[in-house]
Coordinates of C-alpha atoms and ligand atoms in Angstrom, one line a residue:
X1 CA -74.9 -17.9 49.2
X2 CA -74.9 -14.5 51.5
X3 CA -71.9 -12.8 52.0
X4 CA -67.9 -14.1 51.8
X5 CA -66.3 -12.6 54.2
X6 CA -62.5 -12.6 54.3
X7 CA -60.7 -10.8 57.1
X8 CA -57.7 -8.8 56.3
X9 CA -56.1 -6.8 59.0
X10 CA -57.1 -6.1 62.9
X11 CA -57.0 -10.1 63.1
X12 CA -55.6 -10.6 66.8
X13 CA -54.1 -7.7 67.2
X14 CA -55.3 -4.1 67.6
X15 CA -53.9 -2.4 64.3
X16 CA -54.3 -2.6 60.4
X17 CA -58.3 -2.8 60.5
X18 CA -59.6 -3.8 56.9
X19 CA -62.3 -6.8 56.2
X20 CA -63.0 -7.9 52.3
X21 CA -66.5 -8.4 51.6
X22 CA -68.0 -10.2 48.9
X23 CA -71.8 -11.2 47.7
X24 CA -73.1 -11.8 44.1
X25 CA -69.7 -10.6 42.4
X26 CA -70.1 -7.1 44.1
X27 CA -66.6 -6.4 46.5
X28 CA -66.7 -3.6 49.1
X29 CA -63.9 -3.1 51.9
X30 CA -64.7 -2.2 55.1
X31 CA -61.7 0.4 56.4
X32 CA -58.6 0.1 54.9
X33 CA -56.3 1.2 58.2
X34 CA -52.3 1.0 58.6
X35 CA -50.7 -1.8 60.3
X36 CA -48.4 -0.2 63.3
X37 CA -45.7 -2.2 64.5
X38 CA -42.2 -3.5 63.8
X39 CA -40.6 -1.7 60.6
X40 CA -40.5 -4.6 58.1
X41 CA -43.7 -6.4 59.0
X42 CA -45.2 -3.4 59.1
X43 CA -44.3 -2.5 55.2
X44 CA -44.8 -6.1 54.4
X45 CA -48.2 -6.1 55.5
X46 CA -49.5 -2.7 54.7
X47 CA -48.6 -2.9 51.3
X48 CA -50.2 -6.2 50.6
X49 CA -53.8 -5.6 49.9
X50 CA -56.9 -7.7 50.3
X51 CA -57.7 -7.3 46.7
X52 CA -55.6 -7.9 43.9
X53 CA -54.5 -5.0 41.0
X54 CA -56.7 -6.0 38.2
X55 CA -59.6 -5.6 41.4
X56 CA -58.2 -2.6 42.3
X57 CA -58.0 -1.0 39.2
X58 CA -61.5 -1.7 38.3
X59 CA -61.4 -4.4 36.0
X60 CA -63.5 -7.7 35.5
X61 CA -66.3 -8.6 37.2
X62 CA -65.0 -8.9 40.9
X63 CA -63.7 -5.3 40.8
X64 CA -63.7 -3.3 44.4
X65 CA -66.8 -1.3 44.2
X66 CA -66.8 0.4 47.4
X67 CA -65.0 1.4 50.6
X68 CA -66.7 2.4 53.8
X69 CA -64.7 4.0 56.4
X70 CA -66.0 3.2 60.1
X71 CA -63.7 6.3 61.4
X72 CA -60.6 8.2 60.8
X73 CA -58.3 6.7 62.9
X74 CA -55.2 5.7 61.0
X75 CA -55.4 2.5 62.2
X76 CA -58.5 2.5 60.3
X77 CA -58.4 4.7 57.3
X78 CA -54.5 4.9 56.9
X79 CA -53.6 2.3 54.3
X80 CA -56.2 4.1 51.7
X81 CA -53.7 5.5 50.3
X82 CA -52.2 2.4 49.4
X83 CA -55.6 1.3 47.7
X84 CA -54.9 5.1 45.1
X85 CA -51.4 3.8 44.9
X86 CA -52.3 0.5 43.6
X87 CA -55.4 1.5 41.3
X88 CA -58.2 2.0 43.1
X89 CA -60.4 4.8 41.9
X90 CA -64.0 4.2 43.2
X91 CA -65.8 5.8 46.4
X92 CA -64.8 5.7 49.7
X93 CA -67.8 6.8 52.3
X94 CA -67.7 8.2 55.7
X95 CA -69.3 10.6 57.4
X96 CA -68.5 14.5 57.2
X97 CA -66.9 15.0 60.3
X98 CA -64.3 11.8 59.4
X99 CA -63.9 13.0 55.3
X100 CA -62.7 16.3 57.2
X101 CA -60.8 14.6 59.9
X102 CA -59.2 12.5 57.3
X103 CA -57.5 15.7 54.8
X104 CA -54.6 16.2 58.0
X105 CA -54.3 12.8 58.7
X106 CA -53.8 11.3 56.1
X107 CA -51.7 14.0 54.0
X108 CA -49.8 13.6 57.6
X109 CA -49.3 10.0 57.6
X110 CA -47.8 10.3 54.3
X111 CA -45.5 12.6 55.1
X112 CA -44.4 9.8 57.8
X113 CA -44.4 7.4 55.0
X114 CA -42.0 9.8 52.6
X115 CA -39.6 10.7 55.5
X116 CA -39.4 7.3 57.0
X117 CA -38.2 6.1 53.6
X118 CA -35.6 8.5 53.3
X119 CA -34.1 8.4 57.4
X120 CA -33.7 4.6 55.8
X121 CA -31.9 5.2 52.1
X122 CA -30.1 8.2 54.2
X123 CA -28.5 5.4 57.1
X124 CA -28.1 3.0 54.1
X125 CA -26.0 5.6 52.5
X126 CA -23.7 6.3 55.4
X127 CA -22.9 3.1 56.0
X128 CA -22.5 2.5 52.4
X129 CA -19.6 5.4 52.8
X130 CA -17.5 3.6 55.7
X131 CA -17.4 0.5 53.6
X132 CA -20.5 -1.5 54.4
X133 CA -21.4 -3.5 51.8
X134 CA -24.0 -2.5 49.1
X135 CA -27.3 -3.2 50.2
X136 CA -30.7 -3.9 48.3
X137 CA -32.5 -1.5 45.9
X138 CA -33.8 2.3 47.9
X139 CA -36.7 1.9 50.2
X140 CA -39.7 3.2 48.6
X141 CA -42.3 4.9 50.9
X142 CA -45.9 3.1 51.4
X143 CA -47.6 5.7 50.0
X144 CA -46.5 9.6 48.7
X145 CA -48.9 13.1 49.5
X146 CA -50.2 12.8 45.9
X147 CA -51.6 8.7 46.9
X148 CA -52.9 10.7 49.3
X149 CA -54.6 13.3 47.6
X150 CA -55.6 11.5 45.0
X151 CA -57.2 9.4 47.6
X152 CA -59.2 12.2 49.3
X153 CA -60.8 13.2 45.9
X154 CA -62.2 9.7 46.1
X155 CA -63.9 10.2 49.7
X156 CA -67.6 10.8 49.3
X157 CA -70.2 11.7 52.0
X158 CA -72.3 9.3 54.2
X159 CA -75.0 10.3 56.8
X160 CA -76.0 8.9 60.0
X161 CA -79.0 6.8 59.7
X162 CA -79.6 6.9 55.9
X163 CA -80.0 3.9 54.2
X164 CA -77.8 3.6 51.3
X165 CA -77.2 1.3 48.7
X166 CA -73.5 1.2 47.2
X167 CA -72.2 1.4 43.4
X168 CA -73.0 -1.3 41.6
X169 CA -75.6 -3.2 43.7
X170 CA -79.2 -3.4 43.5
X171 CA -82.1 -3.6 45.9
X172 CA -81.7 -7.6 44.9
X173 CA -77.9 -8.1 44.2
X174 CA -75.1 -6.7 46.5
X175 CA -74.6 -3.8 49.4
X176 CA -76.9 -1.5 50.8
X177 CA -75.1 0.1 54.3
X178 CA -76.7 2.6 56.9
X179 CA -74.4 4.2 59.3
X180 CA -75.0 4.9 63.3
X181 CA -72.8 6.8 65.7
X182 CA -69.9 4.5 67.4
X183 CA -69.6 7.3 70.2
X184 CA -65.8 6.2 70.2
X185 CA -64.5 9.6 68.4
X186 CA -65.8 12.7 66.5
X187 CA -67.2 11.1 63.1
X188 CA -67.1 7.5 64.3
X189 CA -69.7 5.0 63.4
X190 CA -70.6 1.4 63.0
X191 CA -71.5 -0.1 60.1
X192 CA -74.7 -2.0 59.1
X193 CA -74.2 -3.8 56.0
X194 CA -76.8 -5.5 53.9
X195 CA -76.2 -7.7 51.5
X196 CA -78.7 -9.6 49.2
X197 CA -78.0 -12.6 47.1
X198 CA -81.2 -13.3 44.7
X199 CA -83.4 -12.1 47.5
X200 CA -82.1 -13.3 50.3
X201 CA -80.8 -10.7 52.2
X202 CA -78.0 -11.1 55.6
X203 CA -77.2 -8.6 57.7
X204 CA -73.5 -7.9 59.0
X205 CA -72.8 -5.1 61.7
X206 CA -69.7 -4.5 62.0
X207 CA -69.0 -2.5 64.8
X208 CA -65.8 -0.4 63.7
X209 CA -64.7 0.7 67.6
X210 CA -67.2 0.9 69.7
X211 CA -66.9 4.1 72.5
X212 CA -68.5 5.0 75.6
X213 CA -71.0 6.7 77.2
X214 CA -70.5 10.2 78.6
X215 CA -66.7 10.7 77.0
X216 CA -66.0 14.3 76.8
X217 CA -66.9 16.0 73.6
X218 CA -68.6 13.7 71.6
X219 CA -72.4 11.9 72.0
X220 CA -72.8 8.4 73.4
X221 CA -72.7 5.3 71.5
X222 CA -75.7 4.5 69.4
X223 CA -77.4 1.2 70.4
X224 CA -76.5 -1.6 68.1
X225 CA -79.1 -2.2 65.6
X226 CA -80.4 -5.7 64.9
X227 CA -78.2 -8.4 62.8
X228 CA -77.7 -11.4 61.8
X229 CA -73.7 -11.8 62.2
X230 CA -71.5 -9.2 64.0
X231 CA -68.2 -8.2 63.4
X232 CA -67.1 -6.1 66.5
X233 CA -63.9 -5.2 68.0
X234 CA -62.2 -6.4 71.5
X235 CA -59.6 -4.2 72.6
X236 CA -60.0 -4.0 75.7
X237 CA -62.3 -7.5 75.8
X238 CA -60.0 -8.4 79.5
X239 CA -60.5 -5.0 81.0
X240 CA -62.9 -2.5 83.0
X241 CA -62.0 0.7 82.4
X242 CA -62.4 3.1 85.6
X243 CA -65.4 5.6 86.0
X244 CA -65.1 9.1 83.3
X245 CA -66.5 10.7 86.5
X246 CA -63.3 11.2 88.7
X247 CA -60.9 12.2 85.6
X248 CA -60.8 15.3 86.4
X249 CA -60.1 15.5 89.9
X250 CA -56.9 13.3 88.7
X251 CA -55.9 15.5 86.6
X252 CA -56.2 18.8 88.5
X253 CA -54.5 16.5 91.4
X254 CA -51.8 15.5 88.8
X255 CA -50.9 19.1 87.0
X256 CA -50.8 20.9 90.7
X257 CA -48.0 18.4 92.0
X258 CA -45.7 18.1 89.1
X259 CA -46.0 22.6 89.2
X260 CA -45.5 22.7 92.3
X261 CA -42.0 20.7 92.4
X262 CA -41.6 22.8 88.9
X263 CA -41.6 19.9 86.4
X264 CA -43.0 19.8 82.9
X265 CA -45.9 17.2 82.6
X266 CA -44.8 15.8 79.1
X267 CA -48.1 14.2 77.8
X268 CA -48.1 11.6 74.7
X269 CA -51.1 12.5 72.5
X270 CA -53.2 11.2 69.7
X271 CA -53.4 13.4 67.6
X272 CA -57.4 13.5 67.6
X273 CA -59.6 13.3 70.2
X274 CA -57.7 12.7 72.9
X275 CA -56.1 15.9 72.3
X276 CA -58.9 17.9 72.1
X277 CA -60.7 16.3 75.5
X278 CA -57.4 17.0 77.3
X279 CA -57.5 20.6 75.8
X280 CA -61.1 21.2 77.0
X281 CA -60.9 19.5 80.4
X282 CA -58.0 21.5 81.3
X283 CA -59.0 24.6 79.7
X284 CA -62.6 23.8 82.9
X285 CA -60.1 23.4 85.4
X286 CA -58.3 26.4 84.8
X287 CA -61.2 28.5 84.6
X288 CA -62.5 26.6 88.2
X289 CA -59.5 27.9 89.2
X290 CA -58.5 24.4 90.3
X291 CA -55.1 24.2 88.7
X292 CA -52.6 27.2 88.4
X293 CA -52.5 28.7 85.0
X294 CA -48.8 27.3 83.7
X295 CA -48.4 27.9 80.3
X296 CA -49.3 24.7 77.8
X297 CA -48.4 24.0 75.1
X298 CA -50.1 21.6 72.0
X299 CA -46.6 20.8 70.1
X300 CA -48.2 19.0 66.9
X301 CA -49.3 20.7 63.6
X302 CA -51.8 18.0 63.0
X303 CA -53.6 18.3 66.6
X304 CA -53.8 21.9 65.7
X305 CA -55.5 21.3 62.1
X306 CA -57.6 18.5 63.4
X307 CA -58.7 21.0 66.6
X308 CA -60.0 23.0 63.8
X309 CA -62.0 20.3 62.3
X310 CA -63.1 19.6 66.0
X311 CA -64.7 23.2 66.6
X312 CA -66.2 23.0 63.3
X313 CA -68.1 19.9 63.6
X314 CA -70.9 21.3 66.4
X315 CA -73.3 18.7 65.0
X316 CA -71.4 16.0 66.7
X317 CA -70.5 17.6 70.3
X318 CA -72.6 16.6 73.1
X319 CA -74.4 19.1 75.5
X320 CA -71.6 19.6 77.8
X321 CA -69.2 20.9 75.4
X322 CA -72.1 22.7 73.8
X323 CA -72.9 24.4 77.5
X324 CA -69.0 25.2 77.9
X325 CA -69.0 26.8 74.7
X326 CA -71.8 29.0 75.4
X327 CA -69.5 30.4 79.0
X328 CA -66.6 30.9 76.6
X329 CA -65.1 32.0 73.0
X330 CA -63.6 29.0 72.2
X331 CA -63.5 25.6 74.6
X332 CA -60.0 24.7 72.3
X333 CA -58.2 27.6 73.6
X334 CA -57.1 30.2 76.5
X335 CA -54.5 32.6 76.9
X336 CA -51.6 30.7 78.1
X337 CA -52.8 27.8 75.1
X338 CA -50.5 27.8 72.3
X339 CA -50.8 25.8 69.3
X340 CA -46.9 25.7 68.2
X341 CA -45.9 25.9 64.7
X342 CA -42.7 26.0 63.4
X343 CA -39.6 23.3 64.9
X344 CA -38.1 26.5 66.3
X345 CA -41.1 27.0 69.0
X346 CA -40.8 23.4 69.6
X347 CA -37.5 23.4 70.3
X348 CA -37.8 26.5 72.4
X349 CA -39.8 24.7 75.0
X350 CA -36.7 22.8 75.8
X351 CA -34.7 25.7 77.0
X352 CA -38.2 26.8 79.3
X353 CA -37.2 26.4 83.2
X354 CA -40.5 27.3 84.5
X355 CA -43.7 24.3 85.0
X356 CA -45.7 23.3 81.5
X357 CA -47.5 20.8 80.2
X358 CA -46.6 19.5 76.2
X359 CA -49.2 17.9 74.7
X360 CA -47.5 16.2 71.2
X361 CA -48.0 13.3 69.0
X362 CA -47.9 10.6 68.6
X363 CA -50.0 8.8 71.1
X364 CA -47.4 5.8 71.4
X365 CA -44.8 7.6 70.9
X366 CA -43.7 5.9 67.8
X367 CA -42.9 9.1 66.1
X368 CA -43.4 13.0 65.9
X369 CA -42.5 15.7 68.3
X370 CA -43.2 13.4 71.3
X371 CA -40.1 12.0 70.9
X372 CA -38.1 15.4 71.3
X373 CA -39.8 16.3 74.6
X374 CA -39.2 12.5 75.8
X375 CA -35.6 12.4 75.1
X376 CA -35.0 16.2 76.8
X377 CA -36.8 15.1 80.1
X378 CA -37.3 11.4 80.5
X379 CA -34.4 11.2 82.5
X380 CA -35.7 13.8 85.3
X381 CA -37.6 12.9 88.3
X382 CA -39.2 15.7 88.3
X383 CA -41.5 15.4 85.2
X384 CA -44.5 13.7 84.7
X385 CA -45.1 11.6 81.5
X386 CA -48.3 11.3 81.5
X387 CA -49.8 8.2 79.0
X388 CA -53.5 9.0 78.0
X389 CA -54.4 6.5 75.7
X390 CA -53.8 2.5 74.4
X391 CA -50.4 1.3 73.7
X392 CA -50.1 -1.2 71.5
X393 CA -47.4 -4.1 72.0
X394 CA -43.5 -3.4 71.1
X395 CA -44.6 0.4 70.4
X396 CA -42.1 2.9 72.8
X397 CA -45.2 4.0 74.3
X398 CA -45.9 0.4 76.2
X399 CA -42.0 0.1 77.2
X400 CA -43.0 3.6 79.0
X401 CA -46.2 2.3 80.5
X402 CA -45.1 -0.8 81.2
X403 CA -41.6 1.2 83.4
X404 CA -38.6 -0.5 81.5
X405 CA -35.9 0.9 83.2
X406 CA -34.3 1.4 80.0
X407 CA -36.1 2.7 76.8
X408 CA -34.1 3.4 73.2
X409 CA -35.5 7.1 71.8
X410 CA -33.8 8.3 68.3
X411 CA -31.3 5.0 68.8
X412 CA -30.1 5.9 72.3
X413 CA -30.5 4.4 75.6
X414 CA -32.2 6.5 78.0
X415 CA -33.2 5.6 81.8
X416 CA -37.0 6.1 82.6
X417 CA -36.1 8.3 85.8
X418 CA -39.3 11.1 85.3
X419 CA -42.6 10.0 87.1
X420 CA -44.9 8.0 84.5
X421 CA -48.6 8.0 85.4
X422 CA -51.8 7.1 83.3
X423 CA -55.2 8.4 82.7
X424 CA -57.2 5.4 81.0
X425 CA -60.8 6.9 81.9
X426 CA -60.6 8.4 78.7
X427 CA -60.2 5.5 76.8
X428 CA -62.4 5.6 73.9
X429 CA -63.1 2.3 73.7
X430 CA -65.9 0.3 75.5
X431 CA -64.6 -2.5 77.9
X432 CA -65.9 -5.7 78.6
X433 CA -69.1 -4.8 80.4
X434 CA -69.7 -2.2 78.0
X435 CA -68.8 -4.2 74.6
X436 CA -71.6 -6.9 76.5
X437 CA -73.8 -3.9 76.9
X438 CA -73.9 -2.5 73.5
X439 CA -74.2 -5.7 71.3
X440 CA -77.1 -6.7 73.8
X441 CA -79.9 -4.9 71.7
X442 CA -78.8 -7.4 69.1
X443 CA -78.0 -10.7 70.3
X444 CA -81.3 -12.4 70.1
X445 CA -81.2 -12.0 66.5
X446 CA -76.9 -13.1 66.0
X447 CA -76.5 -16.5 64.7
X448 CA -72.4 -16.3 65.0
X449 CA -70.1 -13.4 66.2
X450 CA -66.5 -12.7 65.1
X451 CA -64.0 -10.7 67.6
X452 CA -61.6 -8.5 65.4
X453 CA -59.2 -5.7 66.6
X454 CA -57.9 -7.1 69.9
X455 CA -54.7 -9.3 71.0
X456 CA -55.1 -12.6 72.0
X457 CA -55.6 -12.6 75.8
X458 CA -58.4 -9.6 75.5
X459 CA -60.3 -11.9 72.8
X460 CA -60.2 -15.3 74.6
X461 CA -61.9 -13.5 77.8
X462 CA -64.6 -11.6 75.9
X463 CA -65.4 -14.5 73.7
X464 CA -65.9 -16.2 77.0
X465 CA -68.2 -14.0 78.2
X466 CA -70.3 -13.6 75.2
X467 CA -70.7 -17.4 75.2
X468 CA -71.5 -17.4 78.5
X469 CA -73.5 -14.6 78.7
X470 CA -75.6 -15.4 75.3
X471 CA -74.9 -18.4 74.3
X472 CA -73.4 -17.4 71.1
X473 CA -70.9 -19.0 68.5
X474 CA -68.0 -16.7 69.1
X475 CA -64.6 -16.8 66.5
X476 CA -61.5 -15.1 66.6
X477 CA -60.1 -15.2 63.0
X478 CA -56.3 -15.0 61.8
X479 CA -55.6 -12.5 59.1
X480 CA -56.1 -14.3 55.8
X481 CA -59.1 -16.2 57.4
X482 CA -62.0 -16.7 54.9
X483 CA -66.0 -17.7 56.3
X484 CA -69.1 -17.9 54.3
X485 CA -72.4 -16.5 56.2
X486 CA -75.8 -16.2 55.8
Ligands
ZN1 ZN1 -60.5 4.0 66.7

């Protein structure tokens, strides 16, 4: 009876997020997002699927019906095209702002995929030549551009607020979902899910990754609506984040020393959102006049396309962006702003010997221009690296943030010598007070609470709280994991 619920990826660990639902023979996934980590157990993981091929494809009676997507972080949405790959021609749903977030991400995280595979059958084939012997068959890339294409043709649109019941279910027999905003980025949301066996209904929120209040750009988290089970993520379950207010101030403070003793400020970016708030909050301070107008630089095609998507999107900005935008032509961009193109510009800025800022993906530093800028000016005092977001273990950008005095980039040691600072006030995600805050409107109603999306240490300490706190069952599930509820 109720729902089968059988957790697939973000199971102690921050990356890969993807649950399998089932409830009277209907099948929906929630997310489908890539696993990020070591080479091999990355591609071992992301291409084994939840569901099986005959599900995939659509045949029998336990076929995948559905997929909603919380958000379009690839960590979320960037296995789908996997799900193409393998069969899977049904509906995915998310709202606008993700379905267009989703077209450059995911056309650029197969282009990842394709050249990955061939920097592999490329080294293969060099060592091949000085005598190595022969190794196993070509690597084959995850997924191609045409999985993902073929996968965006299959994304279909899903409102805030608006009760909706999936393909293949009825008002008595399967899913019926209704979105609300996450407040975590542009597009995001949580997911109510209801699912009725003969009659009897459960509801399962699942909380896709929950943001904060006041974050530049974007409104604030919804409050969680009422459910029987919760599925909700703990990355940063161990840690208060400091006050949004100051953030600013730190930066200004930041960009006006590293000018002033002429270094570049080289700053690993994902590719959305944090981009875009780091865009508008310096384009304020230049105007304030409270940094000096160096020239900056955002160094990454798909920050560029997604800014687009971002000044687009008004429905979704809050009312301080929507007050900036009124003072200006365009809160993504100023004079001495460039969105660089071609590898030539890129390249360019390492033969520039005056003060900039880069701004370049991606956000751990685990592949994409970033890694150009690091290895010209890592090794220089005078630059700032400057970390903005979440690294994730054994990715470059945690050796970095964690100061190994020794880091490999593009296979060669380098020393960490530039200056390596952090601005975590713009974390996206909630931490522990405000995880406790948000599920609060729900918890007299949760019977049971699963923590998903978080590494061991940051679950064990939220599911702590929440038992102390609420006095709630609280489990952390491996991958493979299977519960029945309701
Ligand atoms: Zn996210």
């Amino acid at each position: 009876m109720g729902i089968r619920l059988h957790f697939w990826g973000a199971a102690q660990t921050v990356t890969g997020s993807s649950h399998h639902l089932e409830c009277a023979g209907r099948n929906i996934l929630l997310d489908c997002g890539l696993y990020q980590g070591r080479r091999q157990e990355a591609q071992e993981i992301n291409s084994h699927l939840a569901l099986n091929a005959a599900q995939l494809s659509g045949q029998g009676p336990d076929a995948l019906s559905a997929v909603v997507l919380s958000h379009a972080h690839i960590d979320h949405s960037g296995n789908l095209p996997s799900l193409a790959k393998q069969g899977y021609r049904g509906p995915v749903f998310a709202t606008p702002a993700t379905i267009d977030l989703c077209h450059p991400m995911l056309k650029d995280s197969a282009h990842i995929q394709e050249g990955d595979a061939e920097f592999m059958n490329r080294r293969r084939g060099k060592r091949r030549q000085i005598g190595a012997p022969e190794g196993a068959a070509p690597v084959e890339p995850l997924y191609t551009e045409d999985d993902a294409e073929q996968l965006l043709q299959q994304l279909r649109q899903l409102k805030l607020h608006e009760p909706t019941l999936l393909p293949g279910s009825s008002r008595d027999e399967g899913f019926g979902v209704s979105l609300t905003n996450a407040g975590h980025m542009l597009g995001s949301t949580c997911v109510l899910v209801e699912a009725n066996e003969r009659g009897q209904k459960t509801r399962l929120l699942f909380s896709g990754d929950v943001g904060r209040k006041n974050l530049p750009i974007i409104q604030d988290p919804d409050p969680a609506p009422q459910a029987d089970y919760l599925i909700m993520e703990s990355t940063y379950g161990n840690r208060l984040h400091q006050p949004i207010g100051p953030v600013k101030q730190k930066l200004a403070g930041l960009v006006r020393r590293v000018a002033a003793r002429g270094g570049r400020i080289i700053v690993p970016a994902f590719a959305v959102e944090r981009t875009q708030q780091m865009i508008m909050l310096l384009h304020q301070l230049i105007d304030e006049k409270l940094i000096p107008d160096i020239p900056m630089f955002v160094d990454s095609p798909l920050a560029t396309s997604v800014t687009e998507v971002f000044r687009q999107h008004t429905e979704d900005w809050d009312s301080e962006i929507a007050d900036f935008s009124r003072t200006t032509t365009d809160p993504f961009g100023w004079q001495r702003l460039k969105y660089t193109k071609t590898v030539q510009e890129s390249k360019a800025l390492n033969d520039l010997h005056v003060p900039f800022l880069v701004m370049a993906a991606s956000g751990m530093c685990e592949a994409g221009r970033i890694l150009h800028h690091l290895k010209n000016g890592i090794e220089d005092p005078k630059n700032l690296i400057l970390i903005t977001g979440y690294q994730a273990a054994n990715t470059l950008g945690r050796k970095i943030v964690e100061r190994q005095p020794e880091v490999n980039i593009f296979g060669e040691p380098m020393r960490v010598r530039a200056e390596v600072d952090s601005i975590g006030e713009l974390s996206g995600h909630a931490d522990q007070h405000e995880l406790l805050s948000w599920m609060e409107p729900t918890v007299s109603t949760l019977k049971k609470v699963f923590l998903v999306h978080g590494e061991p240490l940051a679950q064990a300490a939220l599911k702590e709280e929440i038992e102390k706190r609420y006095k709630l069952e609280v489990i952390c599930p491996k991958r493979g994991d299977r519960f029945e509820i309701g």
